[in-house]
Every structure is written in C-alpha cells, then in structure tokens.
Short mmCIF file of C-alpha atoms in Angstrom, two decimals:
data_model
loop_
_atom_site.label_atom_id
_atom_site.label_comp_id
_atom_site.label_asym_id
_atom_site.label_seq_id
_atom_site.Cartn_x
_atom_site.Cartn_y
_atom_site.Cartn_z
CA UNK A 520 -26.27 24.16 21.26
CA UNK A 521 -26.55 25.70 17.77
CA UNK A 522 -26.04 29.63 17.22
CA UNK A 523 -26.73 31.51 14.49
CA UNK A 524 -27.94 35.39 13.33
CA UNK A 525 -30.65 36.53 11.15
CA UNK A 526 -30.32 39.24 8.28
CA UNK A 527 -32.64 41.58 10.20
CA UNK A 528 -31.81 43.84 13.45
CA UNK A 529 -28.95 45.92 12.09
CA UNK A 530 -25.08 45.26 11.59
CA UNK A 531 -25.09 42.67 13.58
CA UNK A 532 -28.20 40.84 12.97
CA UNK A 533 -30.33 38.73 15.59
CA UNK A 534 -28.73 36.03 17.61
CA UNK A 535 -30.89 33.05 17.43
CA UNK A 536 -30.81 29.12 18.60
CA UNK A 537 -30.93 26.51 16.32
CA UNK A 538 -32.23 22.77 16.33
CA UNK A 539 -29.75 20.19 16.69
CA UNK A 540 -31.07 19.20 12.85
CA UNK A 541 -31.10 22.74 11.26
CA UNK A 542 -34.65 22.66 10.40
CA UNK A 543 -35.95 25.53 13.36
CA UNK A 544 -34.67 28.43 15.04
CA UNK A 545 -36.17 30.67 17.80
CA UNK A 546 -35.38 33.81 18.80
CA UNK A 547 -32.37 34.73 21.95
CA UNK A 548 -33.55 38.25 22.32
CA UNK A 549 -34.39 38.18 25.85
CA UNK A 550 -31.04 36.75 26.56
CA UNK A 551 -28.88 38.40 23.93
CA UNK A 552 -29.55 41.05 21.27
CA UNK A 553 -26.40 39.26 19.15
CA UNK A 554 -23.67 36.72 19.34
CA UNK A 555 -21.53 39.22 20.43
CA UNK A 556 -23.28 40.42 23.26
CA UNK A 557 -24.14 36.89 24.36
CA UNK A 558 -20.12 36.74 24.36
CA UNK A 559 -19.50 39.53 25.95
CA UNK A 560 -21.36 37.67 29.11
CA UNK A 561 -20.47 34.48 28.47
CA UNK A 562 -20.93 32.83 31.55
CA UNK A 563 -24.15 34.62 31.81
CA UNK A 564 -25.85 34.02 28.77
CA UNK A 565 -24.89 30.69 27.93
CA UNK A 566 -26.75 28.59 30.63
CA UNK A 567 -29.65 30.80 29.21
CA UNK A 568 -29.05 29.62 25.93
CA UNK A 569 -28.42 26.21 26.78
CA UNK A 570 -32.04 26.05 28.19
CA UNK A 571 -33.56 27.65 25.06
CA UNK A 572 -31.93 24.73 23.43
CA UNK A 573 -33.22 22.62 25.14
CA UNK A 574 -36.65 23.64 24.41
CA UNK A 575 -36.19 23.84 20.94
CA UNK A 576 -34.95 20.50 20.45
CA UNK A 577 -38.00 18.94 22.61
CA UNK A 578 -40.40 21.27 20.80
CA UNK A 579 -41.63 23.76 23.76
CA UNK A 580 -40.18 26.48 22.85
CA UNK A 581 -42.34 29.42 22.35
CA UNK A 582 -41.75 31.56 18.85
CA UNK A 583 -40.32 28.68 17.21
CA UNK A 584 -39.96 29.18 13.27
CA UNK A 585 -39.04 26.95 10.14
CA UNK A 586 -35.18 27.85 9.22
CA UNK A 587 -34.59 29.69 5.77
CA UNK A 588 -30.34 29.52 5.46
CA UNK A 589 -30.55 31.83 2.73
CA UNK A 590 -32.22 34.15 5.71
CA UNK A 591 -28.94 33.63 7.70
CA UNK A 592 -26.08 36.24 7.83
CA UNK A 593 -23.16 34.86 9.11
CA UNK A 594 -23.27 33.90 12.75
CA UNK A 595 -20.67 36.89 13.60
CA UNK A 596 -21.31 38.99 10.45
CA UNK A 597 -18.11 41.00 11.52
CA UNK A 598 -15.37 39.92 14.35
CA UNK A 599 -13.03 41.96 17.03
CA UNK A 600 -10.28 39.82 15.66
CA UNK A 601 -10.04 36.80 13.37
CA UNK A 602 -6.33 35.12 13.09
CA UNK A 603 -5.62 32.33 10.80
CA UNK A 604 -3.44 29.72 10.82
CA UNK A 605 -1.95 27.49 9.01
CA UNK A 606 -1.32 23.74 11.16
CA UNK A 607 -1.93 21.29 8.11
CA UNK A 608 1.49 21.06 7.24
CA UNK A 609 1.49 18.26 4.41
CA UNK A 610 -0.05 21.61 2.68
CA UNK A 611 2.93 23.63 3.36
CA UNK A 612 5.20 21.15 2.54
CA UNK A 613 4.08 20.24 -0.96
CA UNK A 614 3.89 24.48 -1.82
CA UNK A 615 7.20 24.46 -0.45
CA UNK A 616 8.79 21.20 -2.64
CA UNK A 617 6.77 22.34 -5.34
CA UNK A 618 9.20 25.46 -5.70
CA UNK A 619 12.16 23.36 -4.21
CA UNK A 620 11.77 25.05 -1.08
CA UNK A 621 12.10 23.55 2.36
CA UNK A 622 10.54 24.24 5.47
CA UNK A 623 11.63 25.87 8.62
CA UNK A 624 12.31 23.49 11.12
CA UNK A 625 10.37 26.52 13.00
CA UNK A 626 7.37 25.60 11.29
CA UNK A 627 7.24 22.63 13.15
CA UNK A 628 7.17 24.15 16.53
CA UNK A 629 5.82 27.56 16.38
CA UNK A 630 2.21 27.99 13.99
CA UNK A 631 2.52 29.97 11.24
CA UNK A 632 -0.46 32.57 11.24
CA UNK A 633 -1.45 35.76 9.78
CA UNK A 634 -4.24 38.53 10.62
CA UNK A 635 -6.98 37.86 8.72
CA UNK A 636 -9.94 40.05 7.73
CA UNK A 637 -12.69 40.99 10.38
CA UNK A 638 -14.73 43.79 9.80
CA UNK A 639 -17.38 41.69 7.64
CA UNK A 640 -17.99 38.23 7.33
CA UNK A 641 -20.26 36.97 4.10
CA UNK A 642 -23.22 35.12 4.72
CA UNK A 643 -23.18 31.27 4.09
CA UNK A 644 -25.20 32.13 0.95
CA UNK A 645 -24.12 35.07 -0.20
CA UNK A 646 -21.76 35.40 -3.54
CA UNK A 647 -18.03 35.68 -3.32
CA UNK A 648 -18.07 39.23 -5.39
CA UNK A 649 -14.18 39.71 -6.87
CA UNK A 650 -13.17 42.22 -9.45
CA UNK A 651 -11.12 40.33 -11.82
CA UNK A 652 -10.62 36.76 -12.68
CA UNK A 653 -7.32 37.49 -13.06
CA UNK A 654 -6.73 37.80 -9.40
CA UNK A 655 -6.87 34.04 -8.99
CA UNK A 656 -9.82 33.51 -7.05
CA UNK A 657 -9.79 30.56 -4.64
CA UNK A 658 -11.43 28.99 -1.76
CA UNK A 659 -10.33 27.63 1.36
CA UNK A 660 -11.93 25.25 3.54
CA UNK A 661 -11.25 25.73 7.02
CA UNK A 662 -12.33 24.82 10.49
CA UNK A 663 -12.50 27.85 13.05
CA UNK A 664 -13.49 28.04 16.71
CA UNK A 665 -14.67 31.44 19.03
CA UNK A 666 -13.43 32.32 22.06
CA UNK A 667 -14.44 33.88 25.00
CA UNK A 668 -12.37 36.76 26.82
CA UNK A 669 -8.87 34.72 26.36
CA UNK A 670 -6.07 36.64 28.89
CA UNK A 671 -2.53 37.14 27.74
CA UNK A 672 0.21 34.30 28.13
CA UNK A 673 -2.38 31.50 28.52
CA UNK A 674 -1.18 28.34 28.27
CA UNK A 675 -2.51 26.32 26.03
CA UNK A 676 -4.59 24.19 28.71
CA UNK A 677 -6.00 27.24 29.95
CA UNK A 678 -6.48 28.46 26.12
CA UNK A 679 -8.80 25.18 25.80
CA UNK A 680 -11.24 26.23 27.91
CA UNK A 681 -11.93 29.63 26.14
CA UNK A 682 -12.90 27.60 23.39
CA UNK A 683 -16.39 28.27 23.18
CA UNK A 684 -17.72 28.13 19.53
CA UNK A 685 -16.71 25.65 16.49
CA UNK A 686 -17.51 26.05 12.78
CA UNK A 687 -16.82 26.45 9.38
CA UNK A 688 -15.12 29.09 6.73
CA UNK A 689 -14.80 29.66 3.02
CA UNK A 690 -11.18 31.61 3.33
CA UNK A 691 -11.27 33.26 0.08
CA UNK A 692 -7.93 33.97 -1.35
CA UNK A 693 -6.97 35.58 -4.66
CA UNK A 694 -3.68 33.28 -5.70
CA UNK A 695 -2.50 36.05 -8.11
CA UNK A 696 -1.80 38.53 -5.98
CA UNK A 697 -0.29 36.92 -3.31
CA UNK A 698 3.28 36.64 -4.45
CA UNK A 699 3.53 40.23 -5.28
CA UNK A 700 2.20 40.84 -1.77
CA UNK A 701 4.44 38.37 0.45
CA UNK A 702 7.40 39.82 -1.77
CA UNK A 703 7.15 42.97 -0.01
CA UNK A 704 7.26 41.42 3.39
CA UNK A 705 4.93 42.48 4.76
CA UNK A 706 1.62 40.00 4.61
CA UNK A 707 -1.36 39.63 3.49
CA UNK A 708 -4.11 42.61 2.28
CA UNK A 709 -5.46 42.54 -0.49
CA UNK A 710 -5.09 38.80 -1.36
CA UNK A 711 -7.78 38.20 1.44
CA UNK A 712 -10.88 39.19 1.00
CA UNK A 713 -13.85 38.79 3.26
CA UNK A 714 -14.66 35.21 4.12
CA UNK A 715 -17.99 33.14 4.58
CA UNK A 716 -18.27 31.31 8.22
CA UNK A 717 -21.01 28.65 8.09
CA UNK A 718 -24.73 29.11 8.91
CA UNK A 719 -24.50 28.07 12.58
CA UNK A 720 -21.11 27.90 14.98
CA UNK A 721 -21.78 24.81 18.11
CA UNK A 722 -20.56 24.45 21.17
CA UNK A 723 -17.92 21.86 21.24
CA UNK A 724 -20.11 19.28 23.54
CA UNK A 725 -22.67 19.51 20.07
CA UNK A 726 -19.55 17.33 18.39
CA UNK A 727 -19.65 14.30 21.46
CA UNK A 728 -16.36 12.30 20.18
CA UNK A 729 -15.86 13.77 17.27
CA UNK A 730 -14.28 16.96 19.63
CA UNK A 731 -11.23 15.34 20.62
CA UNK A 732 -7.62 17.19 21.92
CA UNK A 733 -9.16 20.44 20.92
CA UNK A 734 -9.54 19.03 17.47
CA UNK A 735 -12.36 18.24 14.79
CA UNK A 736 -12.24 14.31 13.92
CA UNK A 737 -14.40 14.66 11.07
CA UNK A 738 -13.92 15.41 7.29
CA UNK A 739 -13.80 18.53 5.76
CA UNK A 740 -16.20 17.88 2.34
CA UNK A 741 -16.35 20.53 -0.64
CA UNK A 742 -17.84 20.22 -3.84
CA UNK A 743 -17.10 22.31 -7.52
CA UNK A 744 -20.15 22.94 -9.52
CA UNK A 745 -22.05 20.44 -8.16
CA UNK A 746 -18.67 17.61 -8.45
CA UNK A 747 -16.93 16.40 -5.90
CA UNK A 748 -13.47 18.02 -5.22
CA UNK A 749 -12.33 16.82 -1.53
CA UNK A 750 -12.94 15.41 2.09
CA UNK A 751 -9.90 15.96 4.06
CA UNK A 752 -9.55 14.86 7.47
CA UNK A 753 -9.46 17.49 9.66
CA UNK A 754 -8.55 15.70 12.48
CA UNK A 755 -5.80 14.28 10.41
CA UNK A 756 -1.52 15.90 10.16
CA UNK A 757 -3.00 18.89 12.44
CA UNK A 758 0.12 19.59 13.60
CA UNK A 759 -1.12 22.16 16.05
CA UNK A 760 -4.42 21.94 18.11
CA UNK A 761 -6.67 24.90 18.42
CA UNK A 762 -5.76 25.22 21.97
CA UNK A 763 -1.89 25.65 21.04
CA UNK A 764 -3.35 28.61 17.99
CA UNK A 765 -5.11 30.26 20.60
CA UNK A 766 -2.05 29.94 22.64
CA UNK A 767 0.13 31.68 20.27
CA UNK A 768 -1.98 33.88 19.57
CA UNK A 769 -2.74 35.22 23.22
CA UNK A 770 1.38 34.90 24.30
CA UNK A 771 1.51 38.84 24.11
CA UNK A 772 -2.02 40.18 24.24
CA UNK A 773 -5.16 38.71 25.27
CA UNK A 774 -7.65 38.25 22.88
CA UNK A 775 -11.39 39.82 22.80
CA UNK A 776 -14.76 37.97 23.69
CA UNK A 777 -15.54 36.73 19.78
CA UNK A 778 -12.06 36.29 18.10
CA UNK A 779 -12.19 33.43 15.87
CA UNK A 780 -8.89 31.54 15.43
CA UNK A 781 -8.81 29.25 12.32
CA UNK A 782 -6.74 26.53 10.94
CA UNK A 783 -5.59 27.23 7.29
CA UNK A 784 -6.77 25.12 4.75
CA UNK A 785 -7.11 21.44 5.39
CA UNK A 786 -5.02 18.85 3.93
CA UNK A 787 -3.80 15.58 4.48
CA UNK A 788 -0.39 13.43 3.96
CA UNK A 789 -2.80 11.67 1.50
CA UNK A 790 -3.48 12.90 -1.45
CA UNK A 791 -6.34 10.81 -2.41
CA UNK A 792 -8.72 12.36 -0.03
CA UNK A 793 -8.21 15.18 -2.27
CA UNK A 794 -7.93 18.81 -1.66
CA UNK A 795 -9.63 22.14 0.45
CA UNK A 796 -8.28 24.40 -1.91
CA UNK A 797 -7.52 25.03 -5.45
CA UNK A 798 -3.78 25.90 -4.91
CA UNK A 799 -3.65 22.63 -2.99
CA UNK A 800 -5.15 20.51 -5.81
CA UNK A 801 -2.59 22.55 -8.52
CA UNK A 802 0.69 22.03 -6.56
CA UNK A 803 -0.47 18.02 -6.83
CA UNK A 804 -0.65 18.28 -9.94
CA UNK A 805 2.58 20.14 -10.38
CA UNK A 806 4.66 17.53 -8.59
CA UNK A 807 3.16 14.80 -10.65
CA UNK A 808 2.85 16.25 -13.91
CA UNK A 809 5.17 19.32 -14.08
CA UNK A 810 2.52 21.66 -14.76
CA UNK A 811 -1.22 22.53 -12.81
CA UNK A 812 -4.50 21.53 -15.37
CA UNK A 813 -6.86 22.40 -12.70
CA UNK A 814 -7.88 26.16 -13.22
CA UNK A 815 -9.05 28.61 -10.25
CA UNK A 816 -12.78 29.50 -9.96
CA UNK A 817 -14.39 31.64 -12.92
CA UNK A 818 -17.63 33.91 -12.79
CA UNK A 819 -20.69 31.71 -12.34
CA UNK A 820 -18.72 28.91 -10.53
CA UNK A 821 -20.45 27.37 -7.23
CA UNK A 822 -18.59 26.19 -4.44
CA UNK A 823 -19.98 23.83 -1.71
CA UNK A 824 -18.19 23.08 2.06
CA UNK A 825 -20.07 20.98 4.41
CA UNK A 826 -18.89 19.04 6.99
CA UNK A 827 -21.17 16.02 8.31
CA UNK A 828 -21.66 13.73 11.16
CA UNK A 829 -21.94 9.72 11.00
CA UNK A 830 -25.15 9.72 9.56
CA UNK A 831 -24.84 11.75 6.95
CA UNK A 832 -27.04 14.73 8.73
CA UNK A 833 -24.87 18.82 8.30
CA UNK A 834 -23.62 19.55 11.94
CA UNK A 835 -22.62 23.35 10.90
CA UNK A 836 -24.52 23.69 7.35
CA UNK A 837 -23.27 23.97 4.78
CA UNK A 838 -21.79 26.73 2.79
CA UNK A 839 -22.89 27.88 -0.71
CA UNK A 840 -21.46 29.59 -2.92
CA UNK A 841 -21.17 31.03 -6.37
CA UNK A 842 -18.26 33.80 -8.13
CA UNK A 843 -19.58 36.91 -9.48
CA UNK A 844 -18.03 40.27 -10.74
CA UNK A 845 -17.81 43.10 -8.54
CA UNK A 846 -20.54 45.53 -10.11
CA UNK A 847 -20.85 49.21 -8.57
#
C-alpha cells in the first residue's frame, strides 16, 4: 500500500491511502487520524489499511478523491527521530581522494551516520527557503525507510522486519558551512536544514523484486532545471543494507514507532550514471580537471528526484522543488 498526509487536520495532517498509480487517495480516518498514530499500532492498523487499499485500487472505496500532490504535506511532516547515513561509499571515497584523504578501514565495517533534523519535514512541493546563497545550498537524493517500534540491540535480521515504510528525500545541505561545523567536532546543525520526503512512503511488498536484501534495486533519477543531472543505482556499492543502519542505530537504544533511517546520498563506482548531489558531481570534476565548474543551486533553481518502476510509471512521486530566499 501507498501512504500519504494531506495539508489539512493540524501539525500532522490527515493520513490517507493512495492508488498504486498516484492518481486517487481516500481518507484513513476511521483507522488512523495520522501516520503516526497508524504507527503507533502498527499491527493494528495496518491490516486495516491494507484493506482500504485494496478498495481503492479496485475502485470500491467509498470517499475516493482525485490526488492534488501540491495538496500533500509530507507523509510524516515531522519525525520522533530521523538518522542518516551514509553506505554509498564510492561517494566517500572520491571526497576523501579529492583532499588526499583516505578512509577508515572502519568505514568499511561500521556505517557512518549522523542525527539528522526531525521536527519538520517540507512537503514534496514546497520551496527549499535558505538565507544566503553563500551557504552553498545543495540537494541530496536519498532513499529512506520507517520503522515500527525497533527494541535495543536488534540484530540486523530482527531490524529487517521493523522495516515498515520505504521512500524518498531531498537531504538539503548547505556545503559552505559544513567545514567550519565538522571542524569543531562536533556534527552537523546548521548545515542541515529541514528535508523534503516524497509524496507517498510504500510498504516494501509495493516494490515486488525490486525490494531485495533490505535494499532498493532501482535508480535514483534527479533532474536540474528541467536537465538531466543523474540516475544512480541505489541498489548499487550499498555497502550497508537498511537492516544493518537500523541495526546500528538501535545497538544502544531502541528506536520510536516512525524513525526514518536513510542512506546518504546515492552514488555509484561509476561515474557515468552521474551524480545525487552537487558536491558529488564537483569532487568529479575536481579529480579530473583540478578544479569544480559545476556551481551549487541559486535562487529560482528547480530540483526534480523521482524514482520509477520498469515502465516508466513514479512508485513514490516525485519531488519538486525550487530555491528561494528566506523572507520574514
């Protein structure tokens, strides 16, 4: 099934199910008020929503309506906990060379991830609002999945199963002021602004084969002003599966009905499937040419992510974005 949340009903807008082909949406509020309370019950709700699904799909459903995106907040429009990773290591190793750097042998064995932003997600057509220019402003395409009530130490078979949710985010990052920020040693703050999931999040039996070792075998597409920039495999030099993120994130807490766990940008040994990011696409271009030429996003700039199945159709929708200042 497809899950998403209207712009209406408060904070945390109104859990509805989508059509497998994005083009209707009914209503979940006799089952669940929001995502999060659906959730919260889990193992409750979502046989409930499977059904309402179901009728959708066939066309029984009662309340059915036509789907307006731009009418969609995001499907959590804020999180208990979202944790980000980064497993596409091709990406860390060319940042790394690029400043003749190497990488921790650690990095192959233990993810590297940071805590992200949760208290507000953007909608998957909202702007990306930023200040300054100057800061750098960048996107990152990224898969991310939702989990269930996750308890502490599980393993990462056990992790798998808490896997309830897949989908899509627009990790915005602002490149120039994350050195200053990792120099103190401390992390992330404000580098990372909020992010954009995609219009709906599926259950992983949506994917069929495509869903494969707790993995997404499909490319990650994005688009610059209307050109094509990238389609990374994401199923592709993953060196960690979601099930080992989840893992390492739960090994000394457990982790909250709703936390969403992503995988850092995605990237791929080859370099002619082009990049998720900006920063990616510059560090290319540094190690071939000794210098970047491609610039980071500017006022006015829109920004596509999509990823799609074999027939061309949007499994998640796509996001859609464009860079504005940050007007009081």
């Amino acid at each position: 099934m497809k899950l998403a949340s209207l712009k209406e009903g408060g904070r945390d807008g109104t859990l509805v199910v989508v059509s497998r082909d994005l083009s209707r949406a009914v209503k979940a509020s006799a089952i669940a008020a929001t995502l999060q309370a659906a959730l919260d019950d889990w193992s409750n709700t979502a046989p409930r929503l499977n059904a309402l699904s179901d009728e959708l799909n066939t066309g029984s459903a009662a309340g059915a309506f036509a789907l307006d995106m731009a009418a969609l907040a995001s499907p959590l429009p804020r999180a208990y906990e979202f944790v980000d990773g980064s497993a596409y290591l091709p990406h860390v190793e060319r940042v790394r060379r690029a400043r003749g750097a190497e990488v921790p042998k650690s990095f192959y064995t233990d993810p590297l991830m940071y805590q992200a932003t949760s208290a507000g997600f953007l909608g998957p057509r909202d702007p990306v609002v930023v200040p300054s220019e100057d800061y750098g402003i960048d996107l990152e395409a990224e898969v991310v999945v939702v989990t269930d009530d996750v308890p502490m130490a599980a393993t990462p078979a056990q992790a798998s199963e808490h896997i309830q949710l897949v989908g899509l985010v627009n990790d915005v990052s602002l490149r120039g002021l994350i050195p200053g920020e990792l120099a103190k040693g401390f992390g992330f703050l404000q580098s990372k602004p909020r992010s954009a999931l995609s219009p709906v999040l599926v259950t992983p039996d949506e994917l069929g084969d495509a869903w494969q070792g707790d993995k997404l075998h499909l490319p990650m597409r994005t688009w610059l002003n209307g050109a094509w920039f990238g389609e990374a495999e994401c199923g592709v030099d993953m060196q960690f599966s979601f099930a080992e993120l989840v893992a390492h994130v739960a090994k000394t807490r457990p982790l909250t009905a709703g936390t969403i766990v992503g995988s850092g940008t995605i990237a791929n040994e080859d370099t002619g499937k082009g990049a998720s990011c900006l920063a990616e696409q510059r560090t290319v271009e540094t190690l071939r040419d000794g210098h970047p030429s491609t610039p980071f996003l500017k006022f006015g700039d829109r920004l596509k992510i999509d990823v799609t199945d074999a027939a061309g159709a949007s499994i998640f929708g796509s996001i859609e974005q464009r860079i504005e200042p940050y007007s009081r």
